[in-house]
Amino acid sequence: SQICTNTNGSYTCGCNDGYYLDFDSVTCNDTDECIDGNVTCNDTNECSDETHNCSQICTNTIGSYTCECNDGYYLDFDNVTCNDTDECSDETHNCSQICNNTIGSYTCGCNDV
């Protein structure tokens, strides 16, 4: 939210849209556009208008959204990408002999006799 520009021997700072520069001339604070009684702020549903970047499931929240994953997947550190869970490696399967990981699931097999 902060934009700083080098000047000769110093720098100046400004803020992106939706923020204002604090008295310290360095910190950007969020502008509350809803504080004015003449403005009505409505939540944008990023899930229904498809402006989210979730790889699988999007859940709208007030002012934002969260991403979730289908069974057999886990949410990556970026909180938007779903990766396959390897149930065989992490031993969450219920196979009695052989476990074969598949995308989003796993299958069980038997040992050769």
PDB file of C-alpha atoms in Angstrom:
ATOM      1  CA  SER A   1       0.000   0.000   0.000  1.00  0.00           C
ATOM      2  CA  GLN A   2       3.043   2.282   0.260  1.00  0.00           C
ATOM      3  CA  ILE A   3       4.846   3.962  -2.626  1.00  0.00           C
ATOM      4  CA  CYS A   4       8.225   5.541  -1.874  1.00  0.00           C
ATOM      5  CA  THR A   5      10.365   7.397  -4.386  1.00  0.00           C
ATOM      6  CA  ASN A   6      14.052   8.215  -4.076  1.00  0.00           C
ATOM      7  CA  THR A   7      14.912  11.885  -4.328  1.00  0.00           C
ATOM      8  CA  ASN A   8      18.322  13.550  -4.255  1.00  0.00           C
ATOM      9  CA  GLY A   9      19.556  12.789  -0.721  1.00  0.00           C
ATOM     10  CA  SER A  10      16.154  11.727   0.597  1.00  0.00           C
ATOM     11  CA  TYR A  11      12.840  10.091  -0.355  1.00  0.00           C
ATOM     12  CA  THR A  12       9.116  10.840  -0.455  1.00  0.00           C
ATOM     13  CA  CYS A  13       6.272   8.466   0.230  1.00  0.00           C
ATOM     14  CA  GLY A  14       2.697   8.226  -0.952  1.00  0.00           C
ATOM     15  CA  CYS A  15      -0.051   5.647  -0.788  1.00  0.00           C
ATOM     16  CA  ASN A  16      -2.026   3.490  -3.192  1.00  0.00           C
ATOM     17  CA  ASP A  17      -5.727   4.174  -3.771  1.00  0.00           C
ATOM     18  CA  GLY A  18      -7.796   3.392  -0.704  1.00  0.00           C
ATOM     19  CA  TYR A  19      -5.060   4.472   1.735  1.00  0.00           C
ATOM     20  CA  TYR A  20      -3.917   7.808   3.179  1.00  0.00           C
ATOM     21  CA  LEU A  21      -0.480   8.932   4.368  1.00  0.00           C
ATOM     22  CA  ASP A  22      -0.214   9.200   8.161  1.00  0.00           C
ATOM     23  CA  PHE A  23       1.308  12.166  10.017  1.00  0.00           C
ATOM     24  CA  ASP A  24       4.709  10.440  10.060  1.00  0.00           C
ATOM     25  CA  SER A  25       4.780  10.793   6.235  1.00  0.00           C
ATOM     26  CA  VAL A  26       5.729   7.114   5.937  1.00  0.00           C
ATOM     27  CA  THR A  27       2.815   4.961   7.141  1.00  0.00           C
ATOM     28  CA  CYS A  28      -0.197   4.274   4.920  1.00  0.00           C
ATOM     29  CA  ASN A  29      -3.538   3.784   6.663  1.00  0.00           C
ATOM     30  CA  ASP A  30      -6.708   2.325   5.217  1.00  0.00           C
ATOM     31  CA  THR A  31      -9.285   4.918   4.167  1.00  0.00           C
ATOM     32  CA  ASP A  32     -12.716   4.025   5.557  1.00  0.00           C
ATOM     33  CA  GLU A  33     -14.912   4.932   2.610  1.00  0.00           C
ATOM     34  CA  CYS A  34     -17.977   3.851   4.600  1.00  0.00           C
ATOM     35  CA  ILE A  35     -17.514   6.432   7.365  1.00  0.00           C
ATOM     36  CA  ASP A  36     -19.317   9.040   5.245  1.00  0.00           C
ATOM     37  CA  GLY A  37     -23.081   8.570   5.746  1.00  0.00           C
ATOM     38  CA  ASN A  38     -23.664   9.298   2.049  1.00  0.00           C
ATOM     39  CA  VAL A  39     -21.826   6.182   0.943  1.00  0.00           C
ATOM     40  CA  THR A  40     -23.214   2.654   1.036  1.00  0.00           C
ATOM     41  CA  CYS A  41     -20.643  -0.105   1.044  1.00  0.00           C
ATOM     42  CA  ASN A  42     -21.696  -3.557  -0.096  1.00  0.00           C
ATOM     43  CA  ASP A  43     -19.733  -6.765   0.039  1.00  0.00           C
ATOM     44  CA  THR A  44     -18.354  -8.000  -3.269  1.00  0.00           C
ATOM     45  CA  ASN A  45     -18.863 -11.726  -3.688  1.00  0.00           C
ATOM     46  CA  GLU A  46     -15.542 -12.693  -5.276  1.00  0.00           C
ATOM     47  CA  CYS A  47     -16.727 -16.297  -5.511  1.00  0.00           C
ATOM     48  CA  SER A  48     -19.796 -15.660  -7.644  1.00  0.00           C
ATOM     49  CA  ASP A  49     -18.178 -12.992  -9.840  1.00  0.00           C
ATOM     50  CA  GLU A  50     -15.106 -15.254 -10.278  1.00  0.00           C
ATOM     51  CA  THR A  51     -12.507 -12.644  -9.237  1.00  0.00           C
ATOM     52  CA  HIS A  52     -11.027 -15.072  -6.668  1.00  0.00           C
ATOM     53  CA  ASN A  53      -7.946 -17.195  -7.361  1.00  0.00           C
ATOM     54  CA  CYS A  54      -8.930 -20.349  -5.436  1.00  0.00           C
ATOM     55  CA  SER A  55      -7.961 -23.512  -7.264  1.00  0.00           C
ATOM     56  CA  GLN A  56     -11.012 -25.456  -5.994  1.00  0.00           C
ATOM     57  CA  ILE A  57     -13.585 -24.133  -3.476  1.00  0.00           C
ATOM     58  CA  CYS A  58     -14.248 -20.437  -2.794  1.00  0.00           C
ATOM     59  CA  THR A  59     -16.240 -19.284   0.253  1.00  0.00           C
ATOM     60  CA  ASN A  60     -17.328 -15.655   0.358  1.00  0.00           C
ATOM     61  CA  THR A  61     -16.718 -13.709   3.598  1.00  0.00           C
ATOM     62  CA  ILE A  62     -17.537 -10.095   4.436  1.00  0.00           C
ATOM     63  CA  GLY A  63     -14.929  -8.046   2.587  1.00  0.00           C
ATOM     64  CA  SER A  64     -12.975 -11.012   1.277  1.00  0.00           C
ATOM     65  CA  TYR A  65     -13.085 -14.783   0.628  1.00  0.00           C
ATOM     66  CA  THR A  66     -11.384 -17.982   1.749  1.00  0.00           C
ATOM     67  CA  CYS A  67     -10.254 -20.977  -0.266  1.00  0.00           C
ATOM     68  CA  GLU A  68     -10.859 -24.613   0.616  1.00  0.00           C
ATOM     69  CA  CYS A  69     -10.051 -27.932  -0.988  1.00  0.00           C
ATOM     70  CA  ASN A  70     -12.028 -31.019  -1.944  1.00  0.00           C
ATOM     71  CA  ASP A  71     -11.459 -34.254  -0.029  1.00  0.00           C
ATOM     72  CA  GLY A  72      -8.115 -35.771  -0.952  1.00  0.00           C
ATOM     73  CA  TYR A  73      -6.398 -32.378  -1.289  1.00  0.00           C
ATOM     74  CA  TYR A  74      -4.782 -29.915   1.135  1.00  0.00           C
ATOM     75  CA  LEU A  75      -4.479 -26.132   0.969  1.00  0.00           C
ATOM     76  CA  ASP A  76      -0.959 -24.957   0.163  1.00  0.00           C
ATOM     77  CA  PHE A  77       0.887 -22.213   2.074  1.00  0.00           C
ATOM     78  CA  ASP A  78      -0.348 -19.614  -0.447  1.00  0.00           C
ATOM     79  CA  ASN A  79      -3.916 -20.285   0.828  1.00  0.00           C
ATOM     80  CA  VAL A  80      -5.282 -20.609  -2.738  1.00  0.00           C
ATOM     81  CA  THR A  81      -3.661 -23.707  -4.291  1.00  0.00           C
ATOM     82  CA  CYS A  82      -4.933 -27.218  -3.585  1.00  0.00           C
ATOM     83  CA  ASN A  83      -2.403 -30.044  -3.760  1.00  0.00           C
ATOM     84  CA  ASP A  84      -3.003 -33.779  -3.829  1.00  0.00           C
ATOM     85  CA  THR A  85      -2.766 -35.469  -0.435  1.00  0.00           C
ATOM     86  CA  ASP A  86      -0.630 -38.601  -0.629  1.00  0.00           C
ATOM     87  CA  GLU A  87      -2.662 -40.770   1.723  1.00  0.00           C
ATOM     88  CA  CYS A  88      -0.198 -43.626   1.233  1.00  0.00           C
ATOM     89  CA  SER A  89       2.875 -41.674   2.338  1.00  0.00           C
ATOM     90  CA  ASP A  90       1.193 -39.933   5.267  1.00  0.00           C
ATOM     91  CA  GLU A  91      -0.501 -43.220   6.274  1.00  0.00           C
ATOM     92  CA  THR A  92      -4.071 -41.861   6.419  1.00  0.00           C
ATOM     93  CA  HIS A  93      -5.326 -44.675   4.164  1.00  0.00           C
ATOM     94  CA  ASN A  94      -7.193 -47.744   5.374  1.00  0.00           C
ATOM     95  CA  CYS A  95      -5.512 -50.298   3.122  1.00  0.00           C
ATOM     96  CA  SER A  96      -4.473 -53.552   4.779  1.00  0.00           C
ATOM     97  CA  GLN A  97      -1.703 -54.380   2.262  1.00  0.00           C
ATOM     98  CA  ILE A  98      -0.813 -52.132  -0.686  1.00  0.00           C
ATOM     99  CA  CYS A  99      -1.756 -48.476  -1.047  1.00  0.00           C
ATOM    100  CA  ASN A 100      -1.580 -46.720  -4.440  1.00  0.00           C
ATOM    101  CA  ASN A 101      -1.900 -42.941  -4.397  1.00  0.00           C
ATOM    102  CA  THR A 102      -4.119 -41.416  -7.088  1.00  0.00           C
ATOM    103  CA  ILE A 103      -4.934 -37.765  -7.778  1.00  0.00           C
ATOM    104  CA  GLY A 104      -7.370 -36.774  -5.014  1.00  0.00           C
ATOM    105  CA  SER A 105      -7.653 -40.262  -3.553  1.00  0.00           C
ATOM    106  CA  TYR A 106      -6.003 -43.675  -3.327  1.00  0.00           C
ATOM    107  CA  THR A 107      -6.696 -47.317  -4.146  1.00  0.00           C
ATOM    108  CA  CYS A 108      -5.871 -50.465  -2.215  1.00  0.00           C
ATOM    109  CA  GLY A 109      -4.306 -53.616  -3.588  1.00  0.00           C
ATOM    110  CA  CYS A 110      -3.187 -57.015  -2.432  1.00  0.00           C
ATOM    111  CA  ASN A 111       0.272 -58.494  -2.127  1.00  0.00           C
ATOM    112  CA  ASP A 112       1.200 -61.182  -4.642  1.00  0.00           C
ATOM    113  CA  VAL A 113       1.065 -64.641  -3.082  1.00  0.00           C
TER     114      VAL A 113
END
